[in-house]
CSV table of C-alpha atoms in Angstrom, one decimal:
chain,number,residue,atom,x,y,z
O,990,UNK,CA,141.1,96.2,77.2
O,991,UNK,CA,139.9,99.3,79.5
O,992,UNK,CA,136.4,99.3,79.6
O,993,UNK,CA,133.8,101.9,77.8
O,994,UNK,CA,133.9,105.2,78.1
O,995,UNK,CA,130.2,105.2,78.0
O,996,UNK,CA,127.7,107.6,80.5
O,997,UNK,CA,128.6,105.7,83.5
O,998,UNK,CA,131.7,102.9,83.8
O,999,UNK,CA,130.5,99.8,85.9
O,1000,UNK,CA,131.2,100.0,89.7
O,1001,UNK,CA,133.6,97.3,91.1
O,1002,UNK,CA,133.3,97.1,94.8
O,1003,UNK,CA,136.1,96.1,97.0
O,1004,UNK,CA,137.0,95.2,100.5
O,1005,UNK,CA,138.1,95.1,102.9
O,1006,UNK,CA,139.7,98.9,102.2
O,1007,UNK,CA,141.9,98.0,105.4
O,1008,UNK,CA,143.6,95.3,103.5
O,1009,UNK,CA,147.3,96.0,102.0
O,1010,UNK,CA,146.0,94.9,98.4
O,1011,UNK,CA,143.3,97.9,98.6
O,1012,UNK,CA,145.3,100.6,97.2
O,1013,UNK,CA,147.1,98.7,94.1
O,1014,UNK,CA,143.5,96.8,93.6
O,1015,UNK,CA,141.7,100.4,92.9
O,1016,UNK,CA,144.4,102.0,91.2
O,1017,UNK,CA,144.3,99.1,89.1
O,1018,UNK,CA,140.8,98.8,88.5
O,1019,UNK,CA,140.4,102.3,87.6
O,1020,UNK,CA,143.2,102.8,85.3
O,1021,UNK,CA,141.3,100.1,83.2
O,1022,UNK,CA,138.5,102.6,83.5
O,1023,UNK,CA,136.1,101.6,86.2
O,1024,UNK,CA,134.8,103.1,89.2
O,1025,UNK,CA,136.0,101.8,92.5
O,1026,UNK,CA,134.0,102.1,95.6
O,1027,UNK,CA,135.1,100.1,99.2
O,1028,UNK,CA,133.7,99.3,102.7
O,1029,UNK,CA,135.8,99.5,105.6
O,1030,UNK,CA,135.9,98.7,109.5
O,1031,UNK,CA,134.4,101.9,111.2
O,1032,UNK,CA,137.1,103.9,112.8
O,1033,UNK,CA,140.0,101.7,111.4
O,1034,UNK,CA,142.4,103.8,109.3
O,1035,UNK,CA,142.7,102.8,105.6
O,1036,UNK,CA,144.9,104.6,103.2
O,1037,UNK,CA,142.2,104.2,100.5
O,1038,UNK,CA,140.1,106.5,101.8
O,1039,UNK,CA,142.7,109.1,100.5
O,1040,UNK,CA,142.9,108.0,96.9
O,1041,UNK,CA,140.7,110.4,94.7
O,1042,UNK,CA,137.7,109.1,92.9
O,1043,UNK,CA,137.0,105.5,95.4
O,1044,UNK,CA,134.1,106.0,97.1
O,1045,UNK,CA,134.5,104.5,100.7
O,1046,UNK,CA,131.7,102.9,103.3
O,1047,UNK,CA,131.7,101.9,107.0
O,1048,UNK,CA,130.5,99.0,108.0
O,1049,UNK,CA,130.7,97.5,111.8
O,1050,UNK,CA,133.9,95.6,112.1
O,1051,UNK,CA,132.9,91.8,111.6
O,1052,UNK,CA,135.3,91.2,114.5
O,1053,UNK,CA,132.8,93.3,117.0
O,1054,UNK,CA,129.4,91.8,115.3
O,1055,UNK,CA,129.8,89.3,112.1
O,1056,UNK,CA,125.7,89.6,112.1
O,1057,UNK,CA,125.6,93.5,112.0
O,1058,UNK,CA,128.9,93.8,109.3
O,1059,UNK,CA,127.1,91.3,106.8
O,1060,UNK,CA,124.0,93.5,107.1
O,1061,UNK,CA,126.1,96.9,106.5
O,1062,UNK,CA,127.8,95.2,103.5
O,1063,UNK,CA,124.5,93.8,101.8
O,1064,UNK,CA,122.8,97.4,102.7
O,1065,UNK,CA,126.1,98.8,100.4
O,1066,UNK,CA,125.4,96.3,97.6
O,1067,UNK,CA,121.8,97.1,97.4
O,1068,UNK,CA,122.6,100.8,97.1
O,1069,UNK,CA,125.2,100.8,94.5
O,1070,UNK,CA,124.7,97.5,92.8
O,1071,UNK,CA,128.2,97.1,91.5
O,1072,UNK,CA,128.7,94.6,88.6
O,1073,UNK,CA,131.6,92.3,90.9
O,1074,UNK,CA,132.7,92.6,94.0
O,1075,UNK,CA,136.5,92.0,94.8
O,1076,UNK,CA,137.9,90.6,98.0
O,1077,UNK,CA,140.6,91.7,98.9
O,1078,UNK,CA,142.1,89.3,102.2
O,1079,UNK,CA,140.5,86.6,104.1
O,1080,UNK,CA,138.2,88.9,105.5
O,1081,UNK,CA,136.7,89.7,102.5
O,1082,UNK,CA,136.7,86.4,101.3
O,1083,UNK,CA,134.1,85.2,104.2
O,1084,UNK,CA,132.0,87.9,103.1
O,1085,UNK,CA,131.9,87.0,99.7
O,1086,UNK,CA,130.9,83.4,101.8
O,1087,UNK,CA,128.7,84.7,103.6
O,1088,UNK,CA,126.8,87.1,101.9
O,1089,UNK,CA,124.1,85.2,100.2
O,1090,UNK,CA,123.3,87.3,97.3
O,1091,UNK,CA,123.0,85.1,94.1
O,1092,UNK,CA,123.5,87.6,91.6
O,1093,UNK,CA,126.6,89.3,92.8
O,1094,UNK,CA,129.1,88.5,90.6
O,1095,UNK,CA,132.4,87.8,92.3
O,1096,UNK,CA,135.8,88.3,90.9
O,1097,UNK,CA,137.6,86.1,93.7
O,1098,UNK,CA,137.4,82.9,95.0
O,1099,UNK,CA,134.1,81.6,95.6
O,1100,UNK,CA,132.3,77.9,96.3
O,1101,UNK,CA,134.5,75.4,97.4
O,1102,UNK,CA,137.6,77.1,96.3
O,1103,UNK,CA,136.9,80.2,99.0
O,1104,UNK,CA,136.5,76.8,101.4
O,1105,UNK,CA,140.0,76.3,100.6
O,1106,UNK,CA,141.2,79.5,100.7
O,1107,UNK,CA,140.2,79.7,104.0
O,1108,UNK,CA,140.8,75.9,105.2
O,1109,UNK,CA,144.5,75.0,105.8
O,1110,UNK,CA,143.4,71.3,106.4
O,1111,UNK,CA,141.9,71.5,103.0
O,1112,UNK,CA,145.1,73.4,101.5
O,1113,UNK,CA,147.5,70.4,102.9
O,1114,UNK,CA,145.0,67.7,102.3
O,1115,UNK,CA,144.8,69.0,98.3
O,1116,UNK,CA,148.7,69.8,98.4
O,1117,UNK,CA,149.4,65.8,99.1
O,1118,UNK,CA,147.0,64.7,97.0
O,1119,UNK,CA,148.6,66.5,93.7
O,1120,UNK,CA,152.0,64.8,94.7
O,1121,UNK,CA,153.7,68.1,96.7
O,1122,UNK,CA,155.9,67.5,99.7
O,1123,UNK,CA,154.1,68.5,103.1
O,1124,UNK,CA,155.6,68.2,106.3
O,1125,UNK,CA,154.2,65.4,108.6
O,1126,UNK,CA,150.5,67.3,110.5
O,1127,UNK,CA,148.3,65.7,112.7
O,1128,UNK,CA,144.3,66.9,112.8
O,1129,UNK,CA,144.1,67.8,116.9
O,1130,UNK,CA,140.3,68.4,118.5
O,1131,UNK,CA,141.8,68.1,122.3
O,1132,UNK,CA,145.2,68.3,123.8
O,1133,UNK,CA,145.1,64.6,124.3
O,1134,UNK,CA,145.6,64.3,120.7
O,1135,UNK,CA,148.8,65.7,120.6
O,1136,UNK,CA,150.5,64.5,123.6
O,1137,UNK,CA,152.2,61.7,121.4
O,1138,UNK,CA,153.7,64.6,119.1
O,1139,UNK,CA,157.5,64.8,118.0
O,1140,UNK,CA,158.7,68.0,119.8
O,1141,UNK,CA,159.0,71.3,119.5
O,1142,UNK,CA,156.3,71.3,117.6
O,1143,UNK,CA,153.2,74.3,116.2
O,1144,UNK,CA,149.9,74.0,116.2
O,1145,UNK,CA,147.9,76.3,114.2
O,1146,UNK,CA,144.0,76.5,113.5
O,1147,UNK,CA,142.6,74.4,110.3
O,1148,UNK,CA,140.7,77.8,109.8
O,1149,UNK,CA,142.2,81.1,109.3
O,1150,UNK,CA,139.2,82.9,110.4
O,1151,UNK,CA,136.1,81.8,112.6
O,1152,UNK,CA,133.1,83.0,113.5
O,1153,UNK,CA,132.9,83.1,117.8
O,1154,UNK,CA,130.3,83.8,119.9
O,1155,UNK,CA,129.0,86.3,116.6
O,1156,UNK,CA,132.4,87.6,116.0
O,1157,UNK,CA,135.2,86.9,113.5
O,1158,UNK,CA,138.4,85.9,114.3
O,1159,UNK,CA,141.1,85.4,113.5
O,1160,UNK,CA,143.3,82.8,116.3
O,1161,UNK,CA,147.0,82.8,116.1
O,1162,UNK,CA,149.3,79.9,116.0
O,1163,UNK,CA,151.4,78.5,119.5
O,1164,UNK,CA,154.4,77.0,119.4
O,1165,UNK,CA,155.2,73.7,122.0
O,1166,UNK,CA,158.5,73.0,123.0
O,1167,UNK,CA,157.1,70.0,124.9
O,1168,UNK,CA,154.1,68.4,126.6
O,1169,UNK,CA,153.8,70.8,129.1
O,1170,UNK,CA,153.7,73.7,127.3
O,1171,UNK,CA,150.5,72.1,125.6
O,1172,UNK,CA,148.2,73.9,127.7
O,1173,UNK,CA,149.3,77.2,125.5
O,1174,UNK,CA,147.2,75.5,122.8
O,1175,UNK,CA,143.8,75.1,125.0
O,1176,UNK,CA,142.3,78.8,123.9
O,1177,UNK,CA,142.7,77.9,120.4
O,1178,UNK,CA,141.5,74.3,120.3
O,1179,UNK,CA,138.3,76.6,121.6
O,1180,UNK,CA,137.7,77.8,119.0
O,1181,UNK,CA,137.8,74.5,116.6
O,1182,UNK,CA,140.0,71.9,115.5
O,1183,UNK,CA,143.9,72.7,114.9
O,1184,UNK,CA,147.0,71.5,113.0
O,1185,UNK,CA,149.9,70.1,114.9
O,1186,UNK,CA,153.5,69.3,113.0
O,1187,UNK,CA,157.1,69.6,113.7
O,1188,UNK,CA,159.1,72.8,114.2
O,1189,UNK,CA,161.9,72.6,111.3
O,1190,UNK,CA,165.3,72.8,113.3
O,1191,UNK,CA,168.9,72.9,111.4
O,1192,UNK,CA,172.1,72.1,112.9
């Protein structure tokens, strides 16, 4: 059902614009008839800022000041007042996390279902629960903790994205072959705990 073709169709707001979703999201929502506008990472080059009739912001990239981004995103809200906002990547699901404004309706995961989408511990934790088949991980907080592992094996942060020293991020898994190739892992375990398991190998 598109929705009315009254004075003025309801705003959705979107982001981030940088994400690959962006341009399929807005065509999307405004072939069902509402308007689209989007905030993306000053100077970073989104295709959506091409697409006639989506109304795009700046905002400072999270990843040079988390602080300063929320406030460029709640400044947006407060101007335009959409009637949902829709994330569109992990990115934008932390702002819809960290944003704080009750009213703001949003058509994404939100709660303790945005905890998951952003938790992998939680993802495997709920995944064995409900009966699935999840390879054998081990919770790490130090080095130590892994030094009993099966080798080669990948560790990986339990969060996708973190907030460090007031800047999101977004660490990348490291591969071990063996134990002393654990010190690869130090920078991330940094940043928070991680998830060690096997590395699948056929032959």
């Amino acid at each position: 059902m598109r929705a009315g073709s009254s004075i003025e169709a309801p705003e959705i707001l979107v982001g981030f614009a940088e994400a690959y979703a962006a341009i399929e999201a807005a065509w999307s929502l405004k072939e069902a008839g509402f308007r689209v506008s989007a905030f993306a990472r000053a100077g970073a080059i989104a295709a959506l800022r091409h697409v006639a009739g989506v109304r795009v912001y700046s905002v400072t990239p999270p990843e040079v000041d988390a602080a300063r981004s929320m406030h460029d995103v709640r400044a947006i809200v407060r101007s335009i007042n959409p009637a949902a906002y829709l994330p569109l990547d992990d990115a934008g699901v932390w702002v819809a996390q960290t944003l704080g404004i009750e009213d703001l309706r949003v058509a994404g995961p939100t709660g303790a279902a945005a905890s998951y989408a952003l938790d992998k511990e939680l993802q495997i934790a709920a995944a064995a629960d409900a009966g699935f088949l999840v390879p054998p991980t081990k919770l790490i907080r130090s080095l130590e903790d892994a030094h009993d592992a099966a080798y080669p094996i990948v560790i990986k942060p339990t969060r996708v994205i973190r907030v460090v020293s007031g800047r999101l991020v977004r660490p990348k898994g490291v591969v071990c072959a063996d134990a002393s190739e654990l010190r690869t892992a130090a920078p991330l375990l940094e940043t928070g705990a991680a998830l060690a398991r096997p590395v699948r190998t056929h032959g």
